[in-house]
Amino acid sequence: MQNKSLHTNIFLNIVKQLCILIFPLVTVPYASRTLLQEKYGMISFGSSIVSYFSLIASLGISTYAIREGCAIRENKKEFNNFACQIFTINILSTSISYILFFVTIMWNVKLFNMRSLLFIQGLSILFTTIGTDWVNTVYEEFLYITLRFVIFQCIAVLLMLVFVKEPEDYLIYAYINLFATAGPNVLNMLYCKKFVHIKLVKVRKIKDHIAPVLVLFANTIATTIYINSDITILGFVQDNSAVGIYSLVGKIYTMAKQLVSAFIVAITPRLASYIGNQDLKKYTELLSIGFEYLITLLVPIALGIAILSRKLIIIIGGEAYVKGSTALVMLSIAMLFAIPAFFISSSMLILMRKERLFLYVTIAGAVINISANFFAIPNYSYNGAAFTTLLAEAVVLFMTLIFTKGTVRLRCSKRSIISVMVAGFIMGICCQIVLYWNKSLYSSVIMSVCVGVLAYVVILWLFKNRVLLDLVGKNDFKKGKSVDV
């Protein structure tokens, strides 16, 4: 297989993540205002419950399949056999997930009263399994992935605007969300046939994959718990209003994380391919490039969210959600820990088959987050939930750095770090000046973003930041390098 352009892959994935950011600017304000806090909180609570069973069904398979599949993707027969074995494991895990899902709903009174909503939301589990989207990632089909996402999201937005008119339409809203998930996966069943012909195989053929998949599954459990436990505990301890407020804040936080992580997702298949072919030189070079891109992109986004937190919440959710501004500031700080931890763990620990070490990291993060939640949430509600997330992310990054010490060394120049810090500081001052003089809600945000970005880019240019030089075509990163970009 001829390697696709990494720059193109990164661009396409950023476009997708920008669409993920833009679409909620329409859907979230509309849904939160139309459904109101009670029904919107119910939708969010139901999604958090379903996410646990989606976790069981996924079983860490996607991460494992991408890591192992990239190493053998040139051998069509071997990859096809591998894909059939992974699909069989996924069908088994999905069946177990649904059994537990129905038992839980019947056992818990609160969930039983929400059964109609949960049954709709729960169908997404099946469609995700049969979609086998990891095949597209293995073959770096980011153009297809991006186009598919944009088309179905546009249709879903139109359906929402037409059919969701009042709080009682919350089930219709759930069906539309299901369509946005199920549609692309149904399409995948046809598209993936150009790479593989998937079928179920005998159980004895999958035994070699069980152990590593279960370790990655344990990693995913711990990660999901410390991400979703906030909303889950809020739902049981506080009222749906608190869940609604934190859900909206959490969506802003999640969208920002996904945008920053776009290039990580795009380069992971290539990194996995280099590792699988034991090309450590190209792996190290691409890893270092990725890390500098990460830092350069992360700092202004996290800082911008913190500065504009109150106005962003009002724009997206309205005045009713503005109480969550403090929580959003804390979550923006958490990004500075969460994104580097994700980069290091996914690009180093997991790809180097050190998932057991990452398991220790994620378990520590989950234990700290859950333990702190039982104290923080009853006393400080959504602000407490945000603080425990910040604490957990900091611990995860610290432990990840310890476990990767002595492996591959990231070559990040001091000039790049200093330039980003100075540029971020100047950007923050410029944004504050704009907000001081301009009190208008929308124009102040637009002006702050424009002035802040301009100031940030100018300072990076003065410092000759390597990422900026690469983006404008100076190709500083590629001089003397052999990485395929």
Coordinates of C-alpha atoms in Angstrom, one line a residue:
M1 CA 0.0 0.0 0.0
Q2 CA 1.4 3.4 -1.0
N3 CA 1.5 5.7 2.0
K4 CA -0.9 8.6 1.9
S5 CA 0.3 12.1 2.7
L6 CA 0.5 12.7 6.4
H7 CA -0.2 16.4 5.9
T8 CA -3.4 15.4 4.0
N9 CA -4.4 13.0 6.6
I10 CA -3.9 15.5 9.4
F11 CA -5.8 18.2 7.4
L12 CA -8.7 15.9 6.8
N13 CA -8.9 14.8 10.4
I14 CA -8.7 18.4 11.6
V15 CA -11.6 19.3 9.1
K16 CA -13.6 16.4 10.7
Q17 CA -12.9 17.6 14.2
L18 CA -13.7 21.2 13.2
C19 CA -17.1 19.9 12.0
I20 CA -17.5 18.1 15.3
L21 CA -16.9 21.4 16.9
I22 CA -19.1 23.4 14.5
F23 CA -22.1 21.1 14.5
P24 CA -22.7 21.2 18.2
L25 CA -22.7 25.0 18.0
V26 CA -26.0 24.5 16.2
T27 CA -27.3 21.3 17.9
V28 CA -26.3 21.9 21.5
P29 CA -27.7 25.4 21.9
Y30 CA -30.9 24.4 20.0
A31 CA -31.3 21.1 22.0
S32 CA -30.5 22.6 25.4
R33 CA -32.9 25.5 24.9
T34 CA -35.7 23.3 23.3
L35 CA -35.5 20.3 25.6
L36 CA -34.7 22.5 28.6
Q37 CA -32.5 21.4 31.5
E38 CA -34.7 18.5 32.6
K39 CA -35.0 16.6 29.3
Y40 CA -31.6 17.6 28.1
G41 CA -30.1 16.3 31.4
M42 CA -32.1 13.0 30.9
I43 CA -30.6 12.6 27.4
S44 CA -27.1 13.2 28.8
F45 CA -27.6 10.8 31.7
G46 CA -28.9 8.1 29.4
S47 CA -25.9 8.6 27.1
S48 CA -23.6 8.2 30.1
I49 CA -25.3 4.9 31.1
V50 CA -25.2 3.5 27.5
S51 CA -21.5 4.5 27.3
Y52 CA -20.6 1.9 29.9
F53 CA -22.2 -0.9 27.9
S54 CA -20.6 0.4 24.7
L55 CA -17.4 0.1 26.6
I56 CA -18.0 -3.6 27.2
A57 CA -19.0 -4.2 23.6
S58 CA -15.9 -2.4 22.2
L59 CA -13.6 -4.4 24.5
G60 CA -10.6 -2.2 23.6
I61 CA -10.7 -3.9 20.1
S62 CA -10.3 -0.8 18.0
T63 CA -7.0 0.2 19.6
Y64 CA -5.7 -3.4 19.3
A65 CA -6.9 -3.8 15.7
I66 CA -5.3 -0.6 14.6
R67 CA -2.0 -1.4 16.3
E68 CA -1.8 -5.0 14.9
G69 CA -3.6 -4.4 11.6
C70 CA -1.2 -1.6 10.5
A71 CA 1.7 -4.0 10.8
I72 CA 0.2 -6.5 8.4
R73 CA -2.0 -4.3 6.2
E74 CA 0.2 -5.0 3.1
N75 CA -0.6 -8.7 3.3
K76 CA -4.3 -8.9 2.2
K77 CA -4.9 -12.5 3.1
E78 CA -3.3 -12.2 6.5
F79 CA -5.1 -9.0 7.3
N80 CA -8.5 -10.5 6.2
N81 CA -8.0 -13.5 8.5
F82 CA -7.1 -11.1 11.3
A83 CA -10.2 -8.9 10.6
C84 CA -12.5 -11.9 10.8
Q85 CA -11.1 -12.9 14.1
I86 CA -11.4 -9.5 15.6
F87 CA -15.0 -9.1 14.3
T88 CA -15.9 -12.5 15.9
I89 CA -14.5 -11.2 19.3
N90 CA -16.5 -8.0 18.9
I91 CA -19.7 -9.9 18.2
L92 CA -19.3 -12.0 21.3
S93 CA -18.5 -8.9 23.5
T94 CA -21.5 -7.1 22.0
S95 CA -23.8 -10.0 22.9
I96 CA -22.6 -10.0 26.5
S97 CA -23.0 -6.2 26.6
Y98 CA -26.6 -6.4 25.6
I99 CA -27.4 -9.1 28.2
L100 CA -26.0 -6.9 31.0
F101 CA -27.7 -3.8 29.5
F102 CA -31.2 -5.3 29.7
V103 CA -30.6 -6.8 33.1
T104 CA -29.5 -3.4 34.5
I105 CA -32.5 -1.6 33.1
M106 CA -34.9 -4.1 34.6
W107 CA -33.1 -4.1 38.0
N108 CA -32.8 -0.3 38.5
V109 CA -36.1 1.6 39.0
K110 CA -34.8 5.0 37.7
L111 CA -33.4 3.4 34.6
F112 CA -36.5 1.3 34.1
N113 CA -38.6 4.5 34.0
M114 CA -36.2 5.7 31.2
R115 CA -36.3 2.4 29.3
S116 CA -37.7 3.9 26.1
L117 CA -34.9 6.4 25.8
L118 CA -32.2 3.9 26.8
F119 CA -33.4 1.3 24.3
I120 CA -33.1 3.9 21.5
Q121 CA -29.7 5.0 22.7
G122 CA -28.5 1.5 23.2
L123 CA -29.0 0.5 19.5
S124 CA -25.8 2.5 18.8
I125 CA -23.8 -0.3 20.4
L126 CA -24.8 -2.8 17.7
F127 CA -24.3 -0.5 14.8
T128 CA -20.8 0.5 16.0
T129 CA -19.8 -3.2 16.1
I130 CA -21.0 -4.1 12.6
G131 CA -19.5 -0.9 11.2
T132 CA -15.9 -2.0 11.8
D133 CA -14.6 1.5 11.4
W134 CA -11.2 0.6 12.5
V135 CA -10.6 -1.0 9.1
N136 CA -10.8 2.5 7.6
T137 CA -8.3 3.8 10.1
V138 CA -5.8 1.0 9.4
Y139 CA -5.8 1.9 5.7
E140 CA -5.8 5.7 6.4
E141 CA -9.1 6.3 4.6
F142 CA -9.5 9.7 6.2
L143 CA -11.1 11.3 3.2
Y144 CA -13.9 8.8 3.3
I145 CA -14.2 9.1 7.1
T146 CA -14.5 12.9 6.9
L147 CA -17.0 13.0 4.0
R148 CA -19.2 10.4 5.6
F149 CA -19.2 12.2 8.9
V150 CA -20.0 15.6 7.4
I151 CA -22.9 14.2 5.2
F152 CA -24.6 12.4 8.0
Q153 CA -24.2 15.2 10.5
C154 CA -25.7 17.7 8.1
I155 CA -28.7 15.4 7.6
A156 CA -29.0 14.9 11.4
V157 CA -29.0 18.7 12.0
L158 CA -31.7 19.3 9.4
L159 CA -33.8 16.5 11.0
M160 CA -33.4 18.0 14.4
L161 CA -34.4 21.5 13.3
V162 CA -37.5 20.1 11.6
F163 CA -38.8 17.6 14.1
V164 CA -37.5 18.7 17.6
K165 CA -39.7 21.5 18.7
E166 CA -40.5 21.0 22.4
P167 CA -39.2 19.1 25.5
E168 CA -41.6 16.2 24.7
D169 CA -39.6 15.6 21.5
Y170 CA -36.7 14.2 23.4
L171 CA -37.2 10.7 22.1
I172 CA -37.2 12.1 18.5
Y173 CA -33.9 13.8 19.4
A174 CA -32.6 10.4 20.5
Y175 CA -33.6 8.8 17.3
I176 CA -31.9 11.5 15.3
N177 CA -28.7 11.0 17.3
L178 CA -29.0 7.3 16.6
F179 CA -29.3 8.0 12.9
A180 CA -26.1 10.1 13.0
T181 CA -24.3 7.1 14.5
A182 CA -26.0 4.2 12.7
G183 CA -26.0 5.6 9.2
P184 CA -22.2 5.8 8.8
N185 CA -21.8 2.3 10.2
V186 CA -24.3 0.8 7.9
L187 CA -22.4 2.5 5.0
N188 CA -19.2 1.0 6.4
M189 CA -20.5 -2.5 5.9
L190 CA -20.4 -1.9 2.2
Y191 CA -17.3 0.3 2.0
C192 CA -15.0 -2.0 4.0
K193 CA -15.5 -4.8 1.4
K194 CA -12.9 -3.1 -0.8
F195 CA -10.3 -4.1 1.9
V196 CA -11.8 -7.2 3.7
H197 CA -14.5 -9.7 3.5
I198 CA -15.5 -10.2 7.1
K199 CA -17.2 -13.3 8.5
L200 CA -17.5 -15.1 11.8
V201 CA -14.9 -17.7 12.6
K202 CA -14.5 -20.5 15.1
V203 CA -13.8 -19.5 18.7
R204 CA -10.5 -21.4 18.8
K205 CA -9.1 -19.1 16.2
I206 CA -9.4 -16.0 18.3
K207 CA -7.7 -17.2 21.5
D208 CA -4.3 -15.6 20.7
H209 CA -6.0 -12.1 20.7
I210 CA -7.9 -12.5 23.9
A211 CA -5.1 -11.6 26.4
P212 CA -3.9 -8.3 24.8
V213 CA -7.5 -7.3 24.0
L214 CA -8.5 -7.8 27.6
V215 CA -5.6 -5.7 28.9
L216 CA -6.6 -2.9 26.5
F217 CA -10.2 -3.3 27.6
A218 CA -9.2 -2.8 31.2
N219 CA -7.4 0.3 30.1
T220 CA -10.5 1.6 28.4
I221 CA -12.6 0.8 31.4
A222 CA -10.4 2.8 33.7
T223 CA -10.3 5.7 31.3
T224 CA -14.0 5.7 30.7
I225 CA -14.8 5.5 34.3
Y226 CA -12.8 8.6 35.3
I227 CA -14.3 10.4 32.3
N228 CA -17.9 9.4 32.7
S229 CA -18.2 8.9 36.5
D230 CA -18.7 12.7 36.9
I231 CA -22.0 12.8 35.0
T232 CA -23.1 9.4 36.4
I233 CA -22.5 10.4 40.0
L234 CA -24.0 13.8 39.4
G235 CA -27.1 12.0 38.0
F236 CA -27.5 9.9 41.1
V237 CA -26.5 12.5 43.8
Q238 CA -27.6 15.8 42.3
D239 CA -30.7 16.7 40.1
N240 CA -30.9 16.6 36.3
S241 CA -30.3 20.4 36.2
A242 CA -26.8 19.9 37.5
V243 CA -26.3 17.1 35.1
G244 CA -27.4 19.4 32.2
I245 CA -25.1 22.2 33.2
Y246 CA -22.0 19.9 33.6
S247 CA -23.0 18.1 30.4
L248 CA -22.9 21.3 28.4
V249 CA -19.5 22.3 30.0
G250 CA -18.2 18.8 29.3
K251 CA -19.2 19.0 25.7
I252 CA -17.2 22.1 25.2
Y253 CA -14.2 20.5 26.9
T254 CA -14.5 17.3 24.9
M255 CA -14.8 19.2 21.6
A256 CA -11.7 21.1 22.3
K257 CA -9.8 17.9 23.2
Q258 CA -10.9 16.3 20.0
L259 CA -9.8 19.2 17.9
V260 CA -6.3 19.2 19.5
S261 CA -6.1 15.4 19.2
A262 CA -7.0 15.4 15.5
F263 CA -3.5 15.1 14.3
I264 CA -2.6 12.4 16.9
V265 CA -5.4 10.2 15.5
A266 CA -4.2 10.9 11.9
I267 CA -0.6 9.9 12.6
T268 CA -1.2 6.9 14.8
P269 CA -1.6 4.4 11.9
R270 CA 1.7 5.5 10.4
L271 CA 3.4 5.3 13.8
A272 CA 2.0 1.8 14.3
S273 CA 3.2 0.9 10.8
Y274 CA 6.7 2.1 11.6
I275 CA 6.8 0.2 14.9
G276 CA 5.4 -3.0 13.2
N277 CA 8.2 -2.8 10.5
Q278 CA 10.8 -1.9 13.2
D279 CA 11.7 1.4 11.6
L280 CA 12.5 3.2 14.8
K281 CA 14.2 6.1 13.1
K282 CA 11.1 7.2 11.2
Y283 CA 9.0 6.5 14.3
T284 CA 11.1 8.8 16.5
E285 CA 11.2 11.5 14.0
L286 CA 7.4 11.5 13.5
L287 CA 6.8 11.3 17.2
S288 CA 8.9 14.4 17.9
I289 CA 7.1 16.3 15.1
G290 CA 3.8 15.3 16.5
F291 CA 4.7 16.4 20.0
E292 CA 5.7 19.9 18.9
Y293 CA 2.5 20.2 16.9
L294 CA 0.6 19.2 20.0
I295 CA 2.1 21.8 22.3
T296 CA 1.8 24.6 19.7
L297 CA -1.9 23.9 19.2
L298 CA -2.9 23.0 22.7
V299 CA -1.7 26.1 24.6
P300 CA -3.8 28.7 22.7
I301 CA -6.9 26.6 22.7
A302 CA -6.8 25.8 26.4
L303 CA -6.0 29.4 27.3
G304 CA -8.7 30.8 24.9
I305 CA -11.4 28.5 26.5
A306 CA -10.4 29.6 30.0
I307 CA -10.5 33.3 29.1
L308 CA -13.8 33.1 27.2
S309 CA -15.4 30.5 29.4
R310 CA -18.4 32.5 30.5
K311 CA -19.2 34.0 27.1
L312 CA -18.8 30.6 25.4
I313 CA -21.3 29.0 27.7
I314 CA -23.8 31.8 27.2
I315 CA -23.5 31.5 23.4
I316 CA -23.8 27.8 23.3
G317 CA -26.3 27.1 26.1
G318 CA -27.7 30.4 27.3
E319 CA -27.8 32.2 30.6
A320 CA -29.3 29.2 32.4
Y321 CA -25.9 27.3 32.1
V322 CA -23.6 30.2 33.0
K323 CA -23.1 28.8 36.5
G324 CA -20.8 26.2 34.8
S325 CA -18.1 28.8 33.8
T326 CA -15.9 28.0 36.8
A327 CA -16.0 24.3 35.9
L328 CA -15.1 25.1 32.3
V329 CA -12.0 27.0 33.5
M330 CA -10.9 24.0 35.5
L331 CA -11.4 21.7 32.6
S332 CA -9.5 23.9 30.3
I333 CA -6.5 23.6 32.7
A334 CA -7.1 19.8 32.7
M335 CA -6.5 19.8 29.0
L336 CA -2.9 20.8 29.5
F337 CA -2.5 17.5 31.3
A338 CA -5.0 15.3 29.4
I339 CA -3.8 15.9 25.8
P340 CA 0.0 15.2 26.4
A341 CA -0.9 12.1 28.4
F342 CA -3.1 10.9 25.6
F343 CA -0.3 11.5 23.1
I344 CA 2.4 9.8 25.1
S345 CA 0.3 6.8 26.1
S346 CA -1.3 6.1 22.7
S347 CA 1.9 6.8 20.7
M348 CA 4.4 5.2 23.0
L349 CA 3.0 2.9 25.7
I350 CA 0.3 1.2 23.6
L351 CA 2.1 1.1 20.3
M352 CA 5.2 -0.4 22.0
R353 CA 2.9 -3.1 23.6
K354 CA 3.4 -1.7 27.1
E355 CA -0.4 -1.6 27.7
R356 CA 0.0 -3.2 31.1
L357 CA 2.0 -0.1 32.3
F358 CA -0.7 2.1 30.9
L359 CA -3.3 0.0 32.7
Y360 CA -1.6 1.0 36.0
V361 CA -1.8 4.6 35.0
T362 CA -5.5 4.6 34.0
I363 CA -6.5 2.6 37.2
A364 CA -4.7 5.2 39.3
G365 CA -6.5 8.0 37.5
A366 CA -9.9 6.3 37.8
V367 CA -9.5 5.5 41.5
I368 CA -8.5 9.1 42.3
N369 CA -11.3 10.6 40.3
I370 CA -14.0 8.3 41.7
S371 CA -12.8 8.6 45.3
A372 CA -12.6 12.4 45.0
N373 CA -16.0 12.6 43.3
F374 CA -17.8 11.0 46.3
F375 CA -16.6 13.9 48.4
A376 CA -16.5 16.8 45.8
I377 CA -19.8 16.3 44.0
P378 CA -22.2 16.2 47.0
N379 CA -20.5 19.4 48.3
Y380 CA -19.5 21.3 45.2
S381 CA -21.7 19.8 42.5
Y382 CA -20.4 20.3 38.9
N383 CA -17.4 22.4 40.2
G384 CA -16.3 19.5 42.3
A385 CA -16.7 17.2 39.3
A386 CA -14.5 19.4 37.2
F387 CA -11.8 19.6 39.9
T388 CA -11.6 15.8 40.3
T389 CA -11.2 15.5 36.5
L390 CA -8.3 18.0 36.6
L391 CA -6.7 16.1 39.5
A392 CA -7.0 12.8 37.7
E393 CA -5.6 14.1 34.4
A394 CA -2.6 15.5 36.3
V395 CA -1.9 12.2 38.0
V396 CA -2.2 10.3 34.7
L397 CA 0.3 12.6 32.9
F398 CA 2.8 12.4 35.8
M399 CA 2.7 8.6 35.9
T400 CA 2.8 8.3 32.1
L401 CA 6.0 10.4 32.0
I402 CA 7.5 8.1 34.6
F403 CA 6.7 4.9 32.7
T404 CA 8.1 6.2 29.4
K405 CA 11.3 7.5 30.9
G406 CA 14.2 5.7 29.3
T407 CA 12.4 4.6 26.1
V408 CA 12.1 6.8 23.0
R409 CA 13.3 10.3 23.6
L410 CA 11.1 13.2 22.3
R411 CA 13.3 15.8 20.6
C412 CA 11.4 19.0 21.4
S413 CA 13.5 22.1 21.1
K414 CA 13.6 24.6 23.9
R415 CA 13.0 27.4 21.4
S416 CA 9.6 25.8 20.5
I417 CA 8.6 25.6 24.2
I418 CA 9.7 29.1 25.0
S419 CA 8.0 30.5 21.9
V420 CA 4.7 28.9 22.7
M421 CA 4.8 30.1 26.3
V422 CA 5.6 33.7 25.4
A423 CA 3.1 33.7 22.5
G424 CA 0.4 32.3 24.9
F425 CA 1.1 35.0 27.4
I426 CA 0.9 37.8 24.9
M427 CA -2.3 36.2 23.4
G428 CA -3.9 36.2 26.8
I429 CA -3.2 39.9 27.4
C430 CA -4.5 40.8 24.0
C431 CA -7.8 38.9 24.6
Q432 CA -8.3 40.5 28.0
I433 CA -7.8 44.0 26.5
V434 CA -10.4 43.2 23.9
L435 CA -12.9 41.9 26.5
Y436 CA -12.3 45.0 28.6
W437 CA -13.2 47.4 25.8
N438 CA -15.8 45.4 24.0
K439 CA -18.8 44.2 26.2
S440 CA -20.9 42.8 23.3
L441 CA -21.4 39.0 23.6
Y442 CA -20.7 37.9 20.1
S443 CA -18.4 40.6 18.7
S444 CA -16.2 40.5 21.7
V445 CA -15.6 36.7 21.3
I446 CA -15.0 37.0 17.6
M447 CA -12.6 39.9 18.1
S448 CA -10.8 38.2 21.0
V449 CA -10.3 35.1 18.8
C450 CA -9.0 37.0 15.8
V451 CA -6.7 39.3 17.8
G452 CA -5.5 36.4 20.0
V453 CA -4.7 34.2 17.0
L454 CA -2.9 37.0 15.2
A455 CA -0.8 37.9 18.3
Y456 CA 0.0 34.2 18.8
V457 CA 1.1 33.6 15.2
V458 CA 3.2 36.8 15.1
I459 CA 5.1 35.9 18.3
L460 CA 5.7 32.3 16.9
W461 CA 7.0 33.9 13.7
L462 CA 9.4 36.2 15.6
F463 CA 10.7 33.2 17.5
K464 CA 10.9 31.1 14.2
N465 CA 8.8 28.4 15.7
R466 CA 9.4 25.2 13.8
V467 CA 5.8 24.1 13.6
L468 CA 4.7 27.5 12.1
L469 CA 7.6 27.3 9.6
D470 CA 6.5 23.9 8.6
L471 CA 2.9 25.0 8.1
V472 CA 3.8 27.9 5.9
G473 CA 6.0 25.8 3.7
K474 CA 9.4 26.4 5.1
N475 CA 9.7 22.6 5.8
D476 CA 12.0 23.1 8.8
F477 CA 10.9 19.7 10.2
K478 CA 11.6 17.8 7.0
K479 CA 15.1 19.0 6.4
G480 CA 17.3 15.9 6.5
K481 CA 14.3 13.8 7.6
S482 CA 13.1 10.6 6.0
V483 CA 9.5 10.6 7.4
D484 CA 6.9 10.3 4.6
V485 CA 4.7 13.4 4.9

